[in-house]
Amino acid sequence: MIRSSYFRLRPECYFVKGVKRSAIYNLFAGDMFSLQPMETDILGRCEKNESVDAIIRSICVPSGRVLDFLQCIEKKKMGVFLEKPYYVEKYRDRNIFRHKSYRRNPPELKIGFISMAYQCTLNCWFCLMRDVSRRWGCFGCNIGPLREGTYLTTQEIVDTISQLHAMGCHTLVFRGGDVFIDIKKASAIIQRARQLGFENIFLVTHGIFNSDECFRLLYENEVHPIFQVFPPVKDIYEKITGVTNPLATILLSLGRLKKMGMPFSINLLSEYSIMREMKEAVEFYKALSPSSLLEDVLVSSYMEMQEDGQWDPVKKALLFDKKFAKVSASSFFDRWQFHPCLYGKISINIFGDVSPCPSLYNDVLGNVREKSLPEIFGEEKYQRYWEMSKEKILPCRSCEFRYACDECRGLEKWATGTLTEIKYCSYDLLEGTWTSMPRNRLNNKLEPER
């Protein structure tokens, strides 16, 4: 009976082919499953409404292996056997063809990054270095890039965030330097942002608050701080920051926020010389119960291969620690249409320069002192970034993991010099393997990919 039947994935499960292998995305369960080449061939034929019996005869694979594989998918509630060919209308949370129109749609702003200060009370060695980039630059602090010009005034920043709110932006991320170095300016801007009604307000900080007013400002305006931290070792902190014992002050700040019942996140930043400290550092900061913890890493252009031919620890962190987030319908279709790192984002530095994100600070698209944000968004050059997707990046367009993968376009452009290439990925599309890193791929056990 089963051999004479057909098999199709359920509406919420998407089959995505790569060059050699493929993946099943279960949008309701949030899982992604990686398939071997043989399994890819079988399921691909099923999705074309070939009967199970025809598949068994055409690919010369024992019937037991084919049936075991399909029954495994059925048990995972991702597919069903059918008596006759059947068209499956796939689940979508939106019209994915909406943006492909002759009339350009208005921009959909999601998140704005606002630099409020380039001065800082720390003196971290990597700030302002052009031969250094990082994995999660958007959610870290940096006192650059510097250039000649005057900083935006309090009123100019207030006017800018008012424009963002009027354009539908619902999330702000305030960055520095030390945002609280001018507490009066910070207070006026943050209070206005809350009055305007932004849904989410984040603030990137090194965690050294110079007065009780800093805590009060965060608490009263429901600001979610993101602490950029390093491994919690006194000598390491002093070496990186150039300041005597900042760690004690930062831990006091974190402890005080916990007592106040305030949520906070951690951006744990590492670099070449302290990679070995990261495992214990992650456990230490996790024990503080942050809302989220990012494992960030500094990347230097001169770090490639060590003398023994092995990848240095920083490149290993970027290339080989490939972790996929839980898949959702929203994230899947976002990646289908756009690039998750670029779409819906805008960054405005302390001089008023507008760029697609903080890490693409050289891609200046306008200045808020010269044009309004709607005017800047109305220009054709901004669409290049927002209409970017994995389909336009080599080799991502041919990868089965393209709708689950997060990668930083700012970092990749820094490394390759172009917006459409990728360097920090070790997945070999032709072989369907991860270079120099053993990973448990799905066979017939169908375990979720992580």
Short mmCIF file of C-alpha atoms in Angstrom, two decimals:
data_model
loop_
_atom_site.label_atom_id
_atom_site.label_comp_id
_atom_site.label_asym_id
_atom_site.label_seq_id
_atom_site.Cartn_x
_atom_site.Cartn_y
_atom_site.Cartn_z
CA MET A 1 0.00 0.00 0.00
CA ILE A 2 2.74 2.46 0.98
CA ARG A 3 4.83 1.64 -2.10
CA SER A 4 1.96 2.55 -4.39
CA SER A 5 1.29 5.82 -2.59
CA TYR A 6 2.73 9.31 -2.76
CA PHE A 7 4.46 11.37 -0.10
CA ARG A 8 4.40 15.12 0.45
CA LEU A 9 5.68 17.51 3.11
CA ARG A 10 3.09 19.37 5.17
CA PRO A 11 2.28 22.99 4.29
CA GLU A 12 4.44 24.40 7.10
CA CYS A 13 7.50 22.35 6.09
CA TYR A 14 9.74 23.67 3.33
CA PHE A 15 12.22 21.62 1.30
CA VAL A 16 15.26 23.73 0.34
CA LYS A 17 17.90 22.26 -1.98
CA GLY A 18 21.58 23.04 -1.94
CA VAL A 19 24.24 21.94 -4.40
CA LYS A 20 24.61 18.45 -2.95
CA ARG A 21 22.40 18.27 0.11
CA SER A 22 19.19 19.85 1.32
CA ALA A 23 17.26 20.91 4.40
CA ILE A 24 13.72 20.70 5.71
CA TYR A 25 12.49 23.79 7.55
CA ASN A 26 9.64 23.08 9.98
CA LEU A 27 8.23 26.55 10.53
CA PHE A 28 5.76 25.58 13.25
CA ALA A 29 8.13 23.46 15.37
CA GLY A 30 11.06 25.81 14.77
CA ASP A 31 13.45 23.06 13.63
CA MET A 32 15.67 22.61 10.59
CA PHE A 33 16.81 19.19 9.40
CA SER A 34 19.79 18.52 7.13
CA LEU A 35 19.47 15.72 4.56
CA GLN A 36 22.08 13.51 2.95
CA PRO A 37 22.39 13.46 -0.90
CA MET A 38 20.35 10.26 -1.23
CA GLU A 39 17.63 11.62 1.03
CA THR A 40 17.68 14.86 -0.95
CA ASP A 41 17.01 12.95 -4.15
CA ILE A 42 14.18 10.94 -2.60
CA LEU A 43 12.38 13.89 -1.06
CA GLY A 44 12.92 16.05 -4.13
CA ARG A 45 11.16 13.44 -6.25
CA CYS A 46 8.35 13.15 -3.70
CA GLU A 47 7.82 16.89 -3.84
CA LYS A 48 7.42 16.56 -7.62
CA ASN A 49 4.60 14.04 -7.03
CA GLU A 50 6.48 10.93 -8.11
CA SER A 51 5.05 7.80 -6.53
CA VAL A 52 7.08 5.99 -3.89
CA ASP A 53 7.24 2.90 -6.09
CA ALA A 54 8.57 4.91 -9.05
CA ILE A 55 11.22 6.47 -6.86
CA ILE A 56 12.39 3.09 -5.57
CA ARG A 57 12.70 1.74 -9.13
CA SER A 58 14.45 4.80 -10.55
CA ILE A 59 17.14 5.42 -7.95
CA CYS A 60 18.12 1.76 -7.34
CA VAL A 61 17.99 2.05 -3.55
CA PRO A 62 16.61 -0.77 -1.38
CA SER A 63 12.92 -0.12 -0.74
CA GLY A 64 13.45 -0.49 2.99
CA ARG A 65 15.80 2.52 3.12
CA VAL A 66 13.40 4.70 1.15
CA LEU A 67 10.41 3.74 3.27
CA ASP A 68 12.32 4.07 6.54
CA PHE A 69 13.36 7.59 5.57
CA LEU A 70 9.86 8.71 4.59
CA GLN A 71 8.27 7.09 7.64
CA CYS A 72 10.79 8.89 9.81
CA ILE A 73 9.63 12.22 8.35
CA GLU A 74 6.02 11.13 8.89
CA LYS A 75 6.70 10.32 12.55
CA LYS A 76 8.18 13.79 12.97
CA LYS A 77 4.80 15.07 11.70
CA MET A 78 6.47 16.82 8.78
CA GLY A 79 4.96 14.78 5.94
CA VAL A 80 2.13 12.44 4.98
CA PHE A 81 1.53 9.52 2.64
CA LEU A 82 -1.22 10.12 0.08
CA GLU A 83 -3.20 7.82 -2.21
CA LYS A 84 -2.79 10.03 -5.28
CA PRO A 85 -0.75 13.05 -6.47
CA TYR A 86 -1.62 16.12 -4.47
CA TYR A 87 -0.90 19.83 -4.72
CA VAL A 88 0.16 21.25 -1.35
CA GLU A 89 -0.51 24.95 -0.82
CA LYS A 90 2.44 26.05 1.29
CA TYR A 91 1.96 28.08 4.44
CA ARG A 92 3.07 31.73 4.24
CA ASP A 93 2.82 34.48 6.81
CA ARG A 94 2.84 37.16 4.10
CA ASN A 95 2.68 37.80 0.39
CA ILE A 96 6.33 37.10 -0.45
CA PHE A 97 5.94 38.67 -3.85
CA ARG A 98 4.66 41.99 -2.49
CA HIS A 99 8.02 43.74 -2.81
CA LYS A 100 8.51 42.56 -6.40
CA SER A 101 6.30 45.20 -7.96
CA TYR A 102 6.66 47.89 -10.58
CA ARG A 103 5.85 50.49 -7.94
CA ARG A 104 8.49 50.78 -5.25
CA ASN A 105 7.08 50.19 -1.79
CA PRO A 106 7.75 52.68 1.00
CA PRO A 107 10.59 51.72 3.37
CA GLU A 108 9.73 49.57 6.37
CA LEU A 109 11.93 50.75 9.22
CA LYS A 110 12.45 48.32 12.05
CA ILE A 111 15.50 49.43 14.01
CA GLY A 112 17.55 52.61 14.26
CA PHE A 113 21.09 52.80 15.65
CA ILE A 114 21.92 56.23 17.08
CA SER A 115 25.44 57.25 18.17
CA MET A 116 25.20 59.76 21.02
CA ALA A 117 28.85 60.09 22.05
CA TYR A 118 32.31 59.19 20.76
CA GLN A 119 34.13 60.04 23.99
CA CYS A 120 34.73 57.22 26.43
CA THR A 121 36.03 56.69 29.97
CA LEU A 122 37.86 53.56 28.82
CA ASN A 123 40.74 53.32 26.40
CA CYS A 124 40.22 49.96 24.68
CA TRP A 125 43.08 49.24 22.31
CA PHE A 126 40.93 48.18 19.35
CA CYS A 127 38.78 51.32 19.08
CA LEU A 128 39.51 53.37 15.94
CA MET A 129 41.70 50.63 14.43
CA ARG A 130 40.79 50.24 10.78
CA ASP A 131 42.40 46.79 10.44
CA VAL A 132 40.07 45.38 13.11
CA SER A 133 36.44 44.35 12.71
CA ARG A 134 34.08 42.23 14.80
CA ARG A 135 31.36 39.66 14.57
CA TRP A 136 28.49 41.62 16.18
CA GLY A 137 29.52 45.23 15.62
CA CYS A 138 25.94 46.55 15.78
CA PHE A 139 25.62 45.68 19.45
CA GLY A 140 29.03 46.78 20.65
CA CYS A 141 30.43 50.18 21.53
CA ASN A 142 33.10 51.95 19.50
CA ILE A 143 34.40 55.53 19.47
CA GLY A 144 34.69 55.84 15.74
CA PRO A 145 35.11 56.46 12.97
CA LEU A 146 36.38 59.95 13.75
CA ARG A 147 36.54 62.71 11.19
CA GLU A 148 36.44 66.47 11.09
CA GLY A 149 33.09 68.00 11.95
CA THR A 150 30.82 68.93 14.83
CA TYR A 151 28.73 66.47 16.80
CA LEU A 152 24.96 66.42 16.48
CA THR A 153 23.34 68.54 19.16
CA THR A 154 20.72 67.21 21.56
CA GLN A 155 17.98 68.87 19.51
CA GLU A 156 19.30 67.45 16.24
CA ILE A 157 19.26 63.91 17.66
CA VAL A 158 15.76 64.47 19.08
CA ASP A 159 14.58 65.68 15.67
CA THR A 160 16.18 62.62 14.05
CA ILE A 161 14.51 60.08 16.32
CA SER A 162 11.22 61.93 15.85
CA GLN A 163 11.56 61.36 12.10
CA LEU A 164 12.36 57.70 12.72
CA HIS A 165 9.23 57.29 14.83
CA ALA A 166 7.08 59.05 12.22
CA MET A 167 8.42 56.58 9.62
CA GLY A 168 7.28 53.59 11.71
CA CYS A 169 10.55 52.61 13.39
CA HIS A 170 9.77 50.77 16.64
CA THR A 171 13.24 50.00 18.06
CA LEU A 172 16.13 52.28 18.95
CA VAL A 173 19.67 51.29 19.93
CA PHE A 174 21.71 54.10 21.50
CA ARG A 175 25.45 53.63 21.16
CA GLY A 176 28.76 55.25 22.05
CA GLY A 177 31.51 55.65 23.27
CA ASP A 178 30.16 56.23 26.69
CA VAL A 179 26.55 57.32 26.22
CA PHE A 180 26.46 58.65 29.79
CA ILE A 181 29.54 60.83 29.48
CA ASP A 182 27.11 63.73 28.98
CA ILE A 183 24.27 62.69 31.27
CA LYS A 184 22.20 65.80 30.55
CA LYS A 185 22.25 65.11 26.81
CA ALA A 186 21.55 61.41 27.28
CA SER A 187 18.66 62.14 29.62
CA ALA A 188 16.94 64.54 27.22
CA ILE A 189 17.25 62.16 24.26
CA ILE A 190 16.20 58.99 26.08
CA GLN A 191 13.23 60.66 27.75
CA ARG A 192 12.05 62.00 24.40
CA ALA A 193 12.40 58.56 22.83
CA ARG A 194 10.17 57.11 25.55
CA GLN A 195 7.64 59.94 25.16
CA LEU A 196 7.43 59.24 21.43
CA GLY A 197 6.42 55.67 22.22
CA PHE A 198 9.18 53.48 20.80
CA GLU A 199 8.41 49.86 21.65
CA ASN A 200 12.02 48.94 22.45
CA ILE A 201 14.90 51.12 23.58
CA PHE A 202 18.34 49.56 23.98
CA LEU A 203 21.54 51.19 25.15
CA VAL A 204 25.04 49.79 24.55
CA THR A 205 27.34 50.45 27.48
CA HIS A 206 30.67 49.39 28.95
CA GLY A 207 28.90 49.27 32.31
CA ILE A 208 30.74 51.98 34.24
CA PHE A 209 27.97 54.29 35.38
CA ASN A 210 29.23 57.53 36.90
CA SER A 211 26.13 58.39 38.97
CA ASP A 212 22.87 57.11 40.36
CA GLU A 213 21.12 59.13 37.68
CA CYS A 214 22.28 56.61 35.07
CA PHE A 215 20.42 53.81 36.81
CA ARG A 216 17.37 55.99 37.38
CA LEU A 217 17.30 57.01 33.71
CA LEU A 218 17.39 53.39 32.58
CA TYR A 219 14.74 52.29 35.06
CA GLU A 220 12.23 55.10 34.61
CA ASN A 221 12.37 54.94 30.80
CA GLU A 222 12.44 51.14 30.53
CA VAL A 223 15.73 51.11 28.67
CA HIS A 224 17.34 47.70 28.09
CA PRO A 225 21.13 48.00 28.55
CA ILE A 226 23.52 45.84 26.52
CA PHE A 227 26.81 45.44 28.39
CA GLN A 228 29.92 45.03 26.28
CA VAL A 229 32.16 42.93 28.51
CA PHE A 230 35.35 40.88 28.39
CA PRO A 231 36.33 37.69 30.25
CA PRO A 232 35.97 38.49 33.98
CA VAL A 233 39.67 38.47 34.81
CA LYS A 234 41.13 41.63 36.35
CA ASP A 235 44.41 41.54 34.40
CA ILE A 236 42.63 40.93 31.08
CA TYR A 237 40.24 43.81 31.65
CA GLU A 238 43.05 46.21 32.54
CA LYS A 239 45.13 45.15 29.54
CA ILE A 240 42.26 45.66 27.08
CA THR A 241 40.75 48.84 28.52
CA GLY A 242 43.87 50.64 29.74
CA VAL A 243 42.07 51.44 33.03
CA THR A 244 42.80 50.20 36.54
CA ASN A 245 40.32 47.59 37.76
CA PRO A 246 37.16 48.51 35.77
CA LEU A 247 35.86 44.97 36.26
CA ALA A 248 34.81 45.55 39.88
CA THR A 249 32.73 48.59 38.92
CA ILE A 250 31.08 46.77 36.02
CA LEU A 251 30.11 43.80 38.18
CA LEU A 252 28.61 46.19 40.73
CA SER A 253 26.53 47.75 37.96
CA LEU A 254 25.28 44.36 36.80
CA GLY A 255 24.46 43.37 40.37
CA ARG A 256 22.56 46.57 40.99
CA LEU A 257 20.45 46.12 37.85
CA LYS A 258 19.58 42.59 38.97
CA LYS A 259 18.42 43.89 42.36
CA MET A 260 16.29 46.51 40.58
CA GLY A 261 14.68 43.72 38.56
CA MET A 262 15.81 45.24 35.27
CA PRO A 263 16.51 43.08 32.21
CA PHE A 264 19.90 43.43 30.53
CA SER A 265 21.91 41.65 27.85
CA ILE A 266 25.58 40.76 27.51
CA ASN A 267 27.88 41.15 24.51
CA LEU A 268 30.95 39.13 25.49
CA LEU A 269 33.84 40.33 23.37
CA SER A 270 37.00 38.32 22.90
CA GLU A 271 40.17 38.58 20.85
CA TYR A 272 43.09 36.41 19.82
CA SER A 273 45.05 36.36 23.07
CA ILE A 274 42.13 35.50 25.37
CA MET A 275 40.11 32.95 23.37
CA ARG A 276 41.02 30.25 25.86
CA GLU A 277 39.20 32.20 28.59
CA MET A 278 35.90 32.31 26.72
CA LYS A 279 34.31 29.08 27.89
CA GLU A 280 34.54 30.00 31.57
CA ALA A 281 33.57 33.59 30.77
CA VAL A 282 30.36 32.45 29.06
CA GLU A 283 29.39 30.37 32.09
CA PHE A 284 30.21 33.24 34.45
CA TYR A 285 28.00 35.75 32.64
CA LYS A 286 25.21 33.24 32.04
CA ALA A 287 24.99 32.83 35.81
CA LEU A 288 23.95 36.49 36.00
CA SER A 289 20.78 35.59 34.03
CA PRO A 290 21.01 38.07 31.15
CA SER A 291 18.11 38.25 28.70
CA SER A 292 20.56 37.25 25.96
CA LEU A 293 24.28 36.66 25.58
CA LEU A 294 26.17 37.31 22.35
CA GLU A 295 29.61 35.79 21.87
CA ASP A 296 31.44 38.49 19.95
CA VAL A 297 35.00 38.34 18.62
CA LEU A 298 37.46 40.87 17.25
CA VAL A 299 38.94 40.05 13.85
CA SER A 300 42.25 41.48 12.65
CA SER A 301 43.18 41.58 8.97
CA TYR A 302 46.64 40.18 9.70
CA MET A 303 45.32 37.03 11.38
CA GLU A 304 45.15 34.16 8.93
CA MET A 305 47.08 30.94 9.40
CA GLN A 306 49.50 30.12 12.18
CA GLU A 307 52.95 28.80 11.38
CA ASP A 308 51.82 25.21 11.98
CA GLY A 309 49.15 25.61 9.30
CA GLN A 310 46.25 25.68 11.73
CA TRP A 311 43.57 28.34 11.79
CA ASP A 312 44.06 30.85 14.56
CA PRO A 313 41.42 30.75 17.35
CA VAL A 314 39.61 33.86 16.12
CA LYS A 315 39.12 32.45 12.63
CA LYS A 316 37.98 29.19 14.17
CA ALA A 317 35.30 31.02 16.15
CA LEU A 318 34.07 32.71 12.98
CA LEU A 319 34.37 29.79 10.58
CA PHE A 320 33.59 26.71 12.55
CA ASP A 321 31.23 27.64 15.38
CA LYS A 322 28.26 27.75 13.01
CA LYS A 323 25.12 27.82 15.11
CA PHE A 324 21.67 28.18 13.63
CA ALA A 325 18.93 29.94 15.51
CA LYS A 326 15.49 28.42 15.90
CA VAL A 327 13.54 28.75 12.70
CA SER A 328 10.25 30.64 12.70
CA ALA A 329 7.87 31.58 9.94
CA SER A 330 8.80 35.22 10.42
CA SER A 331 12.57 34.68 10.27
CA PHE A 332 12.28 32.22 7.37
CA PHE A 333 10.32 34.57 5.13
CA ASP A 334 12.40 37.55 6.19
CA ARG A 335 15.46 35.73 4.88
CA TRP A 336 13.55 34.62 1.79
CA GLN A 337 12.93 38.23 0.81
CA PHE A 338 15.73 40.20 2.41
CA HIS A 339 19.08 40.00 4.15
CA PRO A 340 18.49 39.77 7.93
CA CYS A 341 21.55 41.88 8.67
CA LEU A 342 20.49 44.83 6.53
CA TYR A 343 16.77 45.06 5.92
CA GLY A 344 14.84 47.60 7.95
CA LYS A 345 17.94 49.05 9.63
CA ILE A 346 19.48 52.48 9.66
CA SER A 347 22.50 53.87 11.49
CA ILE A 348 23.20 57.53 12.25
CA ASN A 349 26.58 58.48 13.66
CA ILE A 350 27.47 61.42 15.86
CA PHE A 351 28.16 63.62 12.81
CA GLY A 352 24.77 62.90 11.26
CA ASP A 353 26.04 60.49 8.58
CA VAL A 354 23.44 57.90 7.60
CA SER A 355 24.56 54.36 6.73
CA PRO A 356 22.84 50.95 6.43
CA CYS A 357 24.26 49.72 9.74
CA PRO A 358 26.98 50.67 12.26
CA SER A 359 29.49 48.25 10.74
CA LEU A 360 29.06 49.71 7.24
CA TYR A 361 30.07 53.16 8.42
CA ASN A 362 31.97 53.90 5.20
CA ASP A 363 28.82 53.42 3.11
CA VAL A 364 27.47 56.91 3.77
CA LEU A 365 24.12 57.50 2.08
CA GLY A 366 23.38 60.99 3.30
CA ASN A 367 23.49 63.32 6.27
CA VAL A 368 20.56 64.39 8.45
CA ARG A 369 21.86 67.97 8.47
CA GLU A 370 21.52 68.13 4.69
CA LYS A 371 18.41 66.05 4.01
CA SER A 372 15.51 64.62 5.98
CA LEU A 373 15.40 60.86 6.52
CA PRO A 374 12.42 60.41 4.14
CA GLU A 375 14.44 62.18 1.44
CA ILE A 376 17.47 59.93 2.06
CA PHE A 377 15.30 56.83 1.96
CA GLY A 378 13.68 58.00 -1.23
CA GLU A 379 16.98 57.79 -3.11
CA GLU A 380 17.77 54.73 -5.19
CA LYS A 381 21.10 53.92 -3.52
CA TYR A 382 19.51 52.99 -0.19
CA GLN A 383 17.42 50.30 -1.88
CA ARG A 384 20.59 48.43 -2.83
CA TYR A 385 21.02 47.47 0.82
CA TRP A 386 17.43 46.83 1.75
CA GLU A 387 16.81 44.71 -1.33
CA MET A 388 19.91 42.63 -0.65
CA SER A 389 19.16 38.96 0.08
CA LYS A 390 20.99 35.65 0.31
CA GLU A 391 20.03 35.08 -3.31
CA LYS A 392 22.47 37.84 -4.32
CA ILE A 393 25.45 36.56 -2.30
CA LEU A 394 27.91 34.00 -3.59
CA PRO A 395 27.79 31.18 -2.62
CA CYS A 396 24.82 31.65 -0.25
CA ARG A 397 22.28 31.53 -3.07
CA SER A 398 23.04 27.82 -3.55
CA CYS A 399 23.17 26.85 0.14
CA GLU A 400 20.38 24.87 1.81
CA PHE A 401 21.00 26.72 5.08
CA ARG A 402 20.47 30.20 3.62
CA TYR A 403 17.13 30.77 5.36
CA ALA A 404 18.51 30.01 8.83
CA CYS A 405 21.99 31.51 8.70
CA ASP A 406 23.00 34.80 10.28
CA GLU A 407 26.11 36.50 8.99
CA CYS A 408 27.31 40.08 9.25
CA ARG A 409 27.49 41.95 5.94
CA GLY A 410 29.62 44.61 7.59
CA LEU A 411 32.25 42.07 8.60
CA GLU A 412 32.12 40.33 5.23
CA LYS A 413 32.50 43.57 3.28
CA TRP A 414 35.40 44.55 5.53
CA ALA A 415 37.05 41.19 4.69
CA THR A 416 36.20 40.93 0.97
CA GLY A 417 35.74 44.54 -0.13
CA THR A 418 32.35 43.79 -1.68
CA LEU A 419 28.77 43.51 -0.47
CA THR A 420 28.03 40.26 -2.30
CA GLU A 421 30.81 37.89 -1.22
CA ILE A 422 31.44 35.86 1.91
CA LYS A 423 34.68 34.76 3.56
CA TYR A 424 33.81 33.52 7.03
CA CYS A 425 31.93 30.34 6.22
CA SER A 426 33.43 26.87 6.21
CA TYR A 427 30.55 25.02 4.59
CA ASP A 428 31.67 23.31 1.37
CA LEU A 429 28.66 23.32 -0.93
CA LEU A 430 30.14 20.88 -3.42
CA GLU A 431 31.00 18.33 -0.74
CA GLY A 432 28.17 19.11 1.68
CA THR A 433 30.58 19.14 4.61
CA TRP A 434 31.90 21.58 7.21
CA THR A 435 35.63 22.06 6.79
CA SER A 436 37.80 20.68 9.60
CA MET A 437 34.88 20.39 11.97
CA PRO A 438 33.12 17.09 12.65
CA ARG A 439 29.37 17.62 12.88
CA ASN A 440 26.47 15.26 13.39
CA ARG A 441 24.45 15.49 10.19
CA LEU A 442 21.02 14.00 9.80
CA ASN A 443 20.93 10.57 8.47
CA ASN A 444 17.70 8.71 8.95
CA LYS A 445 17.58 9.75 12.61
CA LEU A 446 16.42 13.21 11.62
CA GLU A 447 17.76 15.25 14.50
CA PRO A 448 17.36 19.05 14.31
CA GLU A 449 20.29 21.01 12.94
CA ARG A 450 21.85 23.45 15.42
#
